[in-house]
Tab-separated table of C-alpha atoms in Angstrom:
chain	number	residue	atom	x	y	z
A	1	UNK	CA	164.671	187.514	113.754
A	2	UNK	CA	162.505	190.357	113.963
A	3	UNK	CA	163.135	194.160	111.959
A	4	UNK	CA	161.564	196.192	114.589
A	5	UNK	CA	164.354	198.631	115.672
A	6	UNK	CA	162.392	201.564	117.175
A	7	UNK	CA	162.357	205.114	115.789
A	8	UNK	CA	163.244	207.664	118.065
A	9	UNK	CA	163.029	211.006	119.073
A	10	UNK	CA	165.634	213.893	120.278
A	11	UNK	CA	163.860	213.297	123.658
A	12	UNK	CA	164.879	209.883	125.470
A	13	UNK	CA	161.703	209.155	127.033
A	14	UNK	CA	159.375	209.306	123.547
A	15	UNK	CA	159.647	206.365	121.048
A	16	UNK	CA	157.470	206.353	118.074
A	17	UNK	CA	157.474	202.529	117.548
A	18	UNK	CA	157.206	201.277	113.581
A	19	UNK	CA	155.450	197.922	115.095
A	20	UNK	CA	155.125	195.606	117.686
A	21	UNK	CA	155.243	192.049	118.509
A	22	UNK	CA	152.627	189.394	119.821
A	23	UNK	CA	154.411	186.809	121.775
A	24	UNK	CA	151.069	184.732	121.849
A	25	UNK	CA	151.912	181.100	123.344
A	26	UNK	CA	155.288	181.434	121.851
A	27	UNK	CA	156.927	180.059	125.152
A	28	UNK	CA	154.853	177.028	124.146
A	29	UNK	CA	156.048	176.497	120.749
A	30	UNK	CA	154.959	172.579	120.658
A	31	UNK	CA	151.175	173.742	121.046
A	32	UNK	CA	150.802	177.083	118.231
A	33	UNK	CA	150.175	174.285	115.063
A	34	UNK	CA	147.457	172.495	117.322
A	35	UNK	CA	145.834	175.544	118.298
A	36	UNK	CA	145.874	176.839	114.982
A	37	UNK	CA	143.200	174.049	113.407
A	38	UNK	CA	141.305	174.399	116.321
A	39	UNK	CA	141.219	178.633	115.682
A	40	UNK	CA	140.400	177.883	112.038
A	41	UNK	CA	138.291	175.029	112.655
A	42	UNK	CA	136.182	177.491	115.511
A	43	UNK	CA	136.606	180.611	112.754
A	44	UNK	CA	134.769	178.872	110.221
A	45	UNK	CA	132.230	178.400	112.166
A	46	UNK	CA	131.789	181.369	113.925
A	47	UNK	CA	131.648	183.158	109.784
A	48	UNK	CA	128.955	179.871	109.223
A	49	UNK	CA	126.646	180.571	112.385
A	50	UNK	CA	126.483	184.235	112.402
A	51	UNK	CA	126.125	184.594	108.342
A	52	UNK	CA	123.378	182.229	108.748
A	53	UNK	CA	121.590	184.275	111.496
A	54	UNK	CA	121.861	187.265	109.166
A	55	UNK	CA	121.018	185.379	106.291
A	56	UNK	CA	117.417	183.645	108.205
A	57	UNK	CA	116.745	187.585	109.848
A	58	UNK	CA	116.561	189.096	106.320
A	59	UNK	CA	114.982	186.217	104.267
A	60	UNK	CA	112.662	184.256	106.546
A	61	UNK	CA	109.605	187.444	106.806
A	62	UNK	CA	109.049	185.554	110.113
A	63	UNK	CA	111.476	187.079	111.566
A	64	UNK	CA	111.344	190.365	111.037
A	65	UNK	CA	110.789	191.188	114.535
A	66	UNK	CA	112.878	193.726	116.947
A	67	UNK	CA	114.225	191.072	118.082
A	68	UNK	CA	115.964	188.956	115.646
A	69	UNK	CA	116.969	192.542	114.225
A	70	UNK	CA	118.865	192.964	117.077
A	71	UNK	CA	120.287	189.970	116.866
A	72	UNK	CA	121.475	189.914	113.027
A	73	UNK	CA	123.070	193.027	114.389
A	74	UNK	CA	124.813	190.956	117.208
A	75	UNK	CA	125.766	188.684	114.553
A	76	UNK	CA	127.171	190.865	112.278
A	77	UNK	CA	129.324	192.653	115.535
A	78	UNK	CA	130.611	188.920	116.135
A	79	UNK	CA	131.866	189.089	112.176
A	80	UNK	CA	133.549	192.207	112.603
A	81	UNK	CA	135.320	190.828	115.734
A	82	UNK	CA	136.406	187.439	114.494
A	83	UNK	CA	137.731	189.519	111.694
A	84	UNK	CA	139.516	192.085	113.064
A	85	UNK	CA	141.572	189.436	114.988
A	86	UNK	CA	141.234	185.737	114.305
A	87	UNK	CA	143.316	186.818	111.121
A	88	UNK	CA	146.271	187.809	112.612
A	89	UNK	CA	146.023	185.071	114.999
A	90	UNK	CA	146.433	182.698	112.576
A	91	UNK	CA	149.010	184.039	110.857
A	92	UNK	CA	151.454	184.390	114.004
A	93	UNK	CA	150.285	180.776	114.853
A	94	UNK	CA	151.531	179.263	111.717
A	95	UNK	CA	154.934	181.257	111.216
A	96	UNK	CA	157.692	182.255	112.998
A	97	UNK	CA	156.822	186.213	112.400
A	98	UNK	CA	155.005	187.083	114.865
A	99	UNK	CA	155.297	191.326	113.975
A	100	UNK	CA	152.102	193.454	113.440
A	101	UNK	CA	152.897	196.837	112.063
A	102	UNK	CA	151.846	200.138	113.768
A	103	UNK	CA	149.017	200.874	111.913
A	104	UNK	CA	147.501	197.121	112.075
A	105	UNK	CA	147.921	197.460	115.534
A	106	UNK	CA	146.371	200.835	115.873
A	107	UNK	CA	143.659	199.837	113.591
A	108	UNK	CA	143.030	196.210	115.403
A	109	UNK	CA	142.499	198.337	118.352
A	110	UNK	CA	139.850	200.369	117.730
A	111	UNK	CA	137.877	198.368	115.555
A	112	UNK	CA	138.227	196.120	118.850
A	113	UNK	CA	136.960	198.796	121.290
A	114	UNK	CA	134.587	200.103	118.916
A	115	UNK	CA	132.605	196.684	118.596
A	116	UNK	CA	133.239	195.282	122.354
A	117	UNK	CA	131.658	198.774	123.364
A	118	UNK	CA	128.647	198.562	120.984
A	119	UNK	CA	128.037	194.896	121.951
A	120	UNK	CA	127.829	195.810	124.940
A	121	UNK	CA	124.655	198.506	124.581
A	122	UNK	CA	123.453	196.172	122.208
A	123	UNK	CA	123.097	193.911	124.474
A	124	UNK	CA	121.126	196.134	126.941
A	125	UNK	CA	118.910	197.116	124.327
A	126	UNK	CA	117.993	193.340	123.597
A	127	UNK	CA	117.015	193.143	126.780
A	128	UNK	CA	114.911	196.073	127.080
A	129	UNK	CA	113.190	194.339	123.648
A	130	UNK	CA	112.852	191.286	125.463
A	131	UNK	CA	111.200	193.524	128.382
A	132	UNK	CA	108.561	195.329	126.768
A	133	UNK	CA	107.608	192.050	124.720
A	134	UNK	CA	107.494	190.314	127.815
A	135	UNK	CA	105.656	193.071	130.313
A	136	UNK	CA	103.966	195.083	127.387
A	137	UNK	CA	102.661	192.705	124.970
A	138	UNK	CA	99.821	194.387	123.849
A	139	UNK	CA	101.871	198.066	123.119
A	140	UNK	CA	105.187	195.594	121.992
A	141	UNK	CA	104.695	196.673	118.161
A	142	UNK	CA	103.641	200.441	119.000
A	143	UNK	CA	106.620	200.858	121.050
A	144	UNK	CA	109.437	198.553	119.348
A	145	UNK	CA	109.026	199.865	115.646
A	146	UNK	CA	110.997	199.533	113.150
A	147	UNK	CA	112.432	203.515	113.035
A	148	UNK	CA	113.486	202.838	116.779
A	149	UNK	CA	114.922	200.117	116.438
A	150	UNK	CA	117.000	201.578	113.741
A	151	UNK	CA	118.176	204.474	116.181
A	152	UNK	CA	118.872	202.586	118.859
A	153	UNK	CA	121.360	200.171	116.862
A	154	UNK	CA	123.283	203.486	115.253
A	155	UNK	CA	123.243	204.749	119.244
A	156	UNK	CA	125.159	201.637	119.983
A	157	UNK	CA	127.381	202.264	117.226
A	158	UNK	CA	128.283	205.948	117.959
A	159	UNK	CA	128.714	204.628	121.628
A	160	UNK	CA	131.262	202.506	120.626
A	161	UNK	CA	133.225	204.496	117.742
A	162	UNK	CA	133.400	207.370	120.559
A	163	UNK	CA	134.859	204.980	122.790
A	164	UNK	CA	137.162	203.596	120.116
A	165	UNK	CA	138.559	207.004	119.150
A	166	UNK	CA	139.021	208.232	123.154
A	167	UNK	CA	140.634	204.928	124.317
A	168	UNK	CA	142.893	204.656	121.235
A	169	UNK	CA	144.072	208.393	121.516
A	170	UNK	CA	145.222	208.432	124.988
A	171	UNK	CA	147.044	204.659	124.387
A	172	UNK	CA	148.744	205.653	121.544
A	173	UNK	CA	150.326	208.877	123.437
A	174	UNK	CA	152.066	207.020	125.622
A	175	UNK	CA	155.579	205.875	125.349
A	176	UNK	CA	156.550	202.447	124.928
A	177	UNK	CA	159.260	200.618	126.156
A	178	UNK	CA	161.934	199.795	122.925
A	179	UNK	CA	161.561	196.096	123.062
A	180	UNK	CA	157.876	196.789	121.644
A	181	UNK	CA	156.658	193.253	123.033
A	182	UNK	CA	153.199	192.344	123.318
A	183	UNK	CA	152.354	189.513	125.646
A	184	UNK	CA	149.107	188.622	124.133
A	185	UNK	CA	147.070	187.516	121.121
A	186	UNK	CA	146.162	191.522	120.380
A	187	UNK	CA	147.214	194.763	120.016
A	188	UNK	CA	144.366	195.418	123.222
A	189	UNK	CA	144.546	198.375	125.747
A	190	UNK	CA	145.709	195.276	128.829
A	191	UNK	CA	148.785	194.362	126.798
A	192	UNK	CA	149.291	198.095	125.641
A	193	UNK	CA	149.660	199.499	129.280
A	194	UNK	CA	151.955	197.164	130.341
A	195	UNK	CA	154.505	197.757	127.545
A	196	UNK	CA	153.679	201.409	128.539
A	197	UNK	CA	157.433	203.109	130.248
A	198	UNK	CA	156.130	205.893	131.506
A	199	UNK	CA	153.034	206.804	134.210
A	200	UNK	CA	149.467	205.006	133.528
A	201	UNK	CA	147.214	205.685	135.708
A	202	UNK	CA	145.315	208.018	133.826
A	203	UNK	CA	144.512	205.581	131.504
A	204	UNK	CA	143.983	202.776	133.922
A	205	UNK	CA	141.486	205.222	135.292
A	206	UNK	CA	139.904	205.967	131.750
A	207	UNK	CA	139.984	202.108	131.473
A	208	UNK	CA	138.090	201.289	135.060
A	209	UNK	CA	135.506	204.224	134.594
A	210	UNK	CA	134.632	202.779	130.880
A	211	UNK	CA	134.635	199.008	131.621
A	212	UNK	CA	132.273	200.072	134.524
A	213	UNK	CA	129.991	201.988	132.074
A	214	UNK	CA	129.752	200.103	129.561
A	215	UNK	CA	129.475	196.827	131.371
A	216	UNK	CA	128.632	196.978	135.352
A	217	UNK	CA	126.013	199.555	134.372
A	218	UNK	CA	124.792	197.278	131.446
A	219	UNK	CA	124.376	194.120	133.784
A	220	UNK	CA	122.155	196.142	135.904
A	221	UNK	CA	120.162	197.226	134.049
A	222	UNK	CA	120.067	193.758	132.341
A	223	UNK	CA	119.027	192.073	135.609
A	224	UNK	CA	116.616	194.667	136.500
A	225	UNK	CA	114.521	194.167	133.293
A	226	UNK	CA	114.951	190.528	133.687
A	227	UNK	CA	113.512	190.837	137.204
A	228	UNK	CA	110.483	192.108	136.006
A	229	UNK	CA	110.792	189.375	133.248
A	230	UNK	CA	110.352	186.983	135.321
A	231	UNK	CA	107.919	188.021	137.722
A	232	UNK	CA	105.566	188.507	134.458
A	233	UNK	CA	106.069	184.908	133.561
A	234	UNK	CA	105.085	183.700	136.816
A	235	UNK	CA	101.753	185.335	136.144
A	236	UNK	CA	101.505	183.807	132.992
A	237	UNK	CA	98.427	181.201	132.447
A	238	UNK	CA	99.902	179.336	129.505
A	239	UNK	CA	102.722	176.735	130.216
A	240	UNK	CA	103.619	177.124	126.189
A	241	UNK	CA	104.117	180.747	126.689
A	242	UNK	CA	105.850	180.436	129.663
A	243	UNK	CA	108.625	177.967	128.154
A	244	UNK	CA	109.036	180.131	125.343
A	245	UNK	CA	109.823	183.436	127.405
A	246	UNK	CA	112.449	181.026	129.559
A	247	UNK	CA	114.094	179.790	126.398
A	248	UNK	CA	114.222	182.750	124.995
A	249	UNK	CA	115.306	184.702	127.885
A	250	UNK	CA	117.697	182.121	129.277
A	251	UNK	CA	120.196	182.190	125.459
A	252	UNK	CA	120.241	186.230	125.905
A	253	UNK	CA	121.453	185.813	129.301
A	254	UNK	CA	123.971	183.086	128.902
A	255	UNK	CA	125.101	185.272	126.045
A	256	UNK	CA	125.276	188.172	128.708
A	257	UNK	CA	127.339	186.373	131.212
A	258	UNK	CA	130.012	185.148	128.547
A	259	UNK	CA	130.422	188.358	127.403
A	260	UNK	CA	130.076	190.612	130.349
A	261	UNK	CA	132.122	188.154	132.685
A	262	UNK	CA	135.271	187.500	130.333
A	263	UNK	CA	135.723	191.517	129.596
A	264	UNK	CA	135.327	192.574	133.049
A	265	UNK	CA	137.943	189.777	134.077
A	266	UNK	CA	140.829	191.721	131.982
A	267	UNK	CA	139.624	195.339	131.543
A	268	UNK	CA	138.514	196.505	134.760
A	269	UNK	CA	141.708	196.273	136.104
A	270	UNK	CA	144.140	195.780	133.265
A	271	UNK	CA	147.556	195.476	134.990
A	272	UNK	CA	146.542	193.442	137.838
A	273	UNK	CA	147.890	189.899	138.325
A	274	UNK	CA	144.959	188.531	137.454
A	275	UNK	CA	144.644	189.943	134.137
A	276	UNK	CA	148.234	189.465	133.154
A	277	UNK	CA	148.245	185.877	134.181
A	278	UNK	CA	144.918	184.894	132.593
A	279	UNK	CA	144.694	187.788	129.835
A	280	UNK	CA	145.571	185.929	126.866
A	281	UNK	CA	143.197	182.680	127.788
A	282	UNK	CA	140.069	185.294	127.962
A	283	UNK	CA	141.025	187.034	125.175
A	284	UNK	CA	140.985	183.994	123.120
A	285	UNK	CA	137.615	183.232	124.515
A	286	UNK	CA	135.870	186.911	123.970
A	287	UNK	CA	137.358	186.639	120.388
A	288	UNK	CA	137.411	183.105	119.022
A	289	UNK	CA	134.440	181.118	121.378
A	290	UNK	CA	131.909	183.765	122.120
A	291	UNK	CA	131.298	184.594	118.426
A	292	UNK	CA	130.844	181.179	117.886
A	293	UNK	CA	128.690	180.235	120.757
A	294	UNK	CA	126.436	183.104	120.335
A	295	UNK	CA	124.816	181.935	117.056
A	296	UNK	CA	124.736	177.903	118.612
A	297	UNK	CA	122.899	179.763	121.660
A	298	UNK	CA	120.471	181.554	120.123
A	299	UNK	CA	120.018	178.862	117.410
A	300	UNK	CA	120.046	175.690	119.338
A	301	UNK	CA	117.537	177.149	121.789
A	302	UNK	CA	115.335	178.646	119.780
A	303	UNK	CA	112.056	176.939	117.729
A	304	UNK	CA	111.778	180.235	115.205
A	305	UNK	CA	115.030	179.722	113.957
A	306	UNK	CA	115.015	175.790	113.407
A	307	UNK	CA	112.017	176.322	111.668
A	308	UNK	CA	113.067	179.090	109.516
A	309	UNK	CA	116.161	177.350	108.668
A	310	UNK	CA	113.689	174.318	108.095
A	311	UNK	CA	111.643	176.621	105.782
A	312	UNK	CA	114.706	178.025	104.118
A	313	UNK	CA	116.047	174.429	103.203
A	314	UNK	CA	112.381	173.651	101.739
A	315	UNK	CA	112.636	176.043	99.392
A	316	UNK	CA	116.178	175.493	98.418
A	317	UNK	CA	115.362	171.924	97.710
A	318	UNK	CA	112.380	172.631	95.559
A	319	UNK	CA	114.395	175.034	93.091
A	320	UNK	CA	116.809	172.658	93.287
A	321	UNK	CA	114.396	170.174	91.622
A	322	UNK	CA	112.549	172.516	89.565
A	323	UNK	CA	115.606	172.909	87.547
């Protein structure tokens, strides 16, 4: 059914698979067509929300603020993750071949690690922006320019690709056991350590320390600017400016909590019950939903953006009849 007989070595306990295979919901075959239209009906509009958030950030000059920078950046993040995975997911939903070759698999991992990680310090950094425009109003453009802004993005970037080239090192050094059986959606570093023959709890270690960096650390830092947040907006005299702060505030954190909650879930401790019972449902959450609820969060809640979508359809509709 499958031709992935395992290379390997003079020495019994190394294999050097040639590719792996994603069981998915295979034990429920009834269900893969039905979740595939759902996948490609939430796909399509994950691409449609956060290509439209990208498109209003660099077209609309109203929005050329730190913040909506930031979040064309979270946007584009979303793309990359949707994909880097949705893809494959689709294809193994539809068929009967459910194989991923070494190098997608190696590949599909880091891009994964490298974007989860820089989400994540995205995220932070979208909440210090939300901070300083919030608490320091009247220094907000001094202090959030547009050079920063650009260095703080790349930092998030180089925090992830070093993450992505550590983790996916040390996972791909281990040996694997010869059925080469992944019981997930993705080649992720969960699913890769328990395939893993041989002793992991270095990298279950490496895993724990990282998901606590680059997401316990996050969240409190997150909260902590958000508690000053929100003691500023009690001060505030204007209920207008007041609603628009909560609105504002409240999409960034809902955002936070999906995406903070469901990764902490698997990776803190990836070969615990928990994760290996529920792994595949939050992977399919942190990779298919989130990217698509992010955009309706920030869009849905948000006056700017209705408006610059409103301004954006004005225009299109007057070319449209100039011609």
């Amino acid at each position: 059914m499958w031709n992935l007989m395992p290379k390997t070595t003079g020495r019994t306990n190394q294999t050097f698979p040639v590719g792996f295979i994603l069981l998915g919901i295979s034990e429920w075959p009834q269900l893969e067509r039905t979740l595939f239209w759902v996948v490609i009906f939430l796909f399509t509009m994950s691409i449609l929300g956060n290509s439209s958030i990208i498109l209003l950030s660099c077209v609309d000059p109203r929005l050329h603020t730190p913040m909506y920078f930031f979040l064309s950046n979270l946007s584009f993040l979303d793309l990359c993750l949707t994909s880097a995975s949705v893809p494959q997911m689709l294809v193994h939903l539809w068929g009967s071949d459910k194989s991923i070759t070494h190098t997608g698999c190696v590949i599909q991992l880091c891009v994964f690690l490298c974007v989860g990680a820089t989400e994540g310090v995205l995220l932070v950094q979208m909440a210090i922006d939300r901070y300083v425009a919030v608490c320091q109003p009247l220094r907000y453009t001094a202090l959030m320019h547009r050079p920063l802004c650009w260095k703080l993005v790349f930092l998030a970037w180089l925090s992830g690709l070093i993450v992505s080239l550590v983790e996916s090192s040390t996972i791909f050094q281990l040996p694997f056991c010869p059925h080469h059986l992944l019981n997930g959606f993705l080649c992720e570093v969960p699913v890769l350590l328990r395939l893993a023959c041989g002793d992991t709890s270095v990298n279950e270690w490496q895993m724990t320390i990282t998901t606590v960096i680059f997401t316990m650390v996050p969240v409190g830092l997150i909260l902590a600017s958000y508690g000053c947040i929100a003691q500023a907006v009690r001060n505030m005299k204007s209920e207008e400016g007041r609603k628009k702060v909560t609105a504002t505030c409240s999409s960034h954190l809902l955002v936070v909590f999906m995406f903070y909650g469901t990764v902490a879930m698997v990776y803190t401790d990836p070969k615990s019950n928990f994760a290996s019972k529920n792994g595949k449902f939050f992977t399919f959450f942190y990779t298919v939903v989130t990217p698509l609820l992010n955009p309706l969060v920030y869009t849905l809640r948000n006056k700017e953006v209705k408006d610059a979508w409103l301004r954006l359809m004005r225009k299109w509709v007057s070319l449209w009849k100039s011609k």
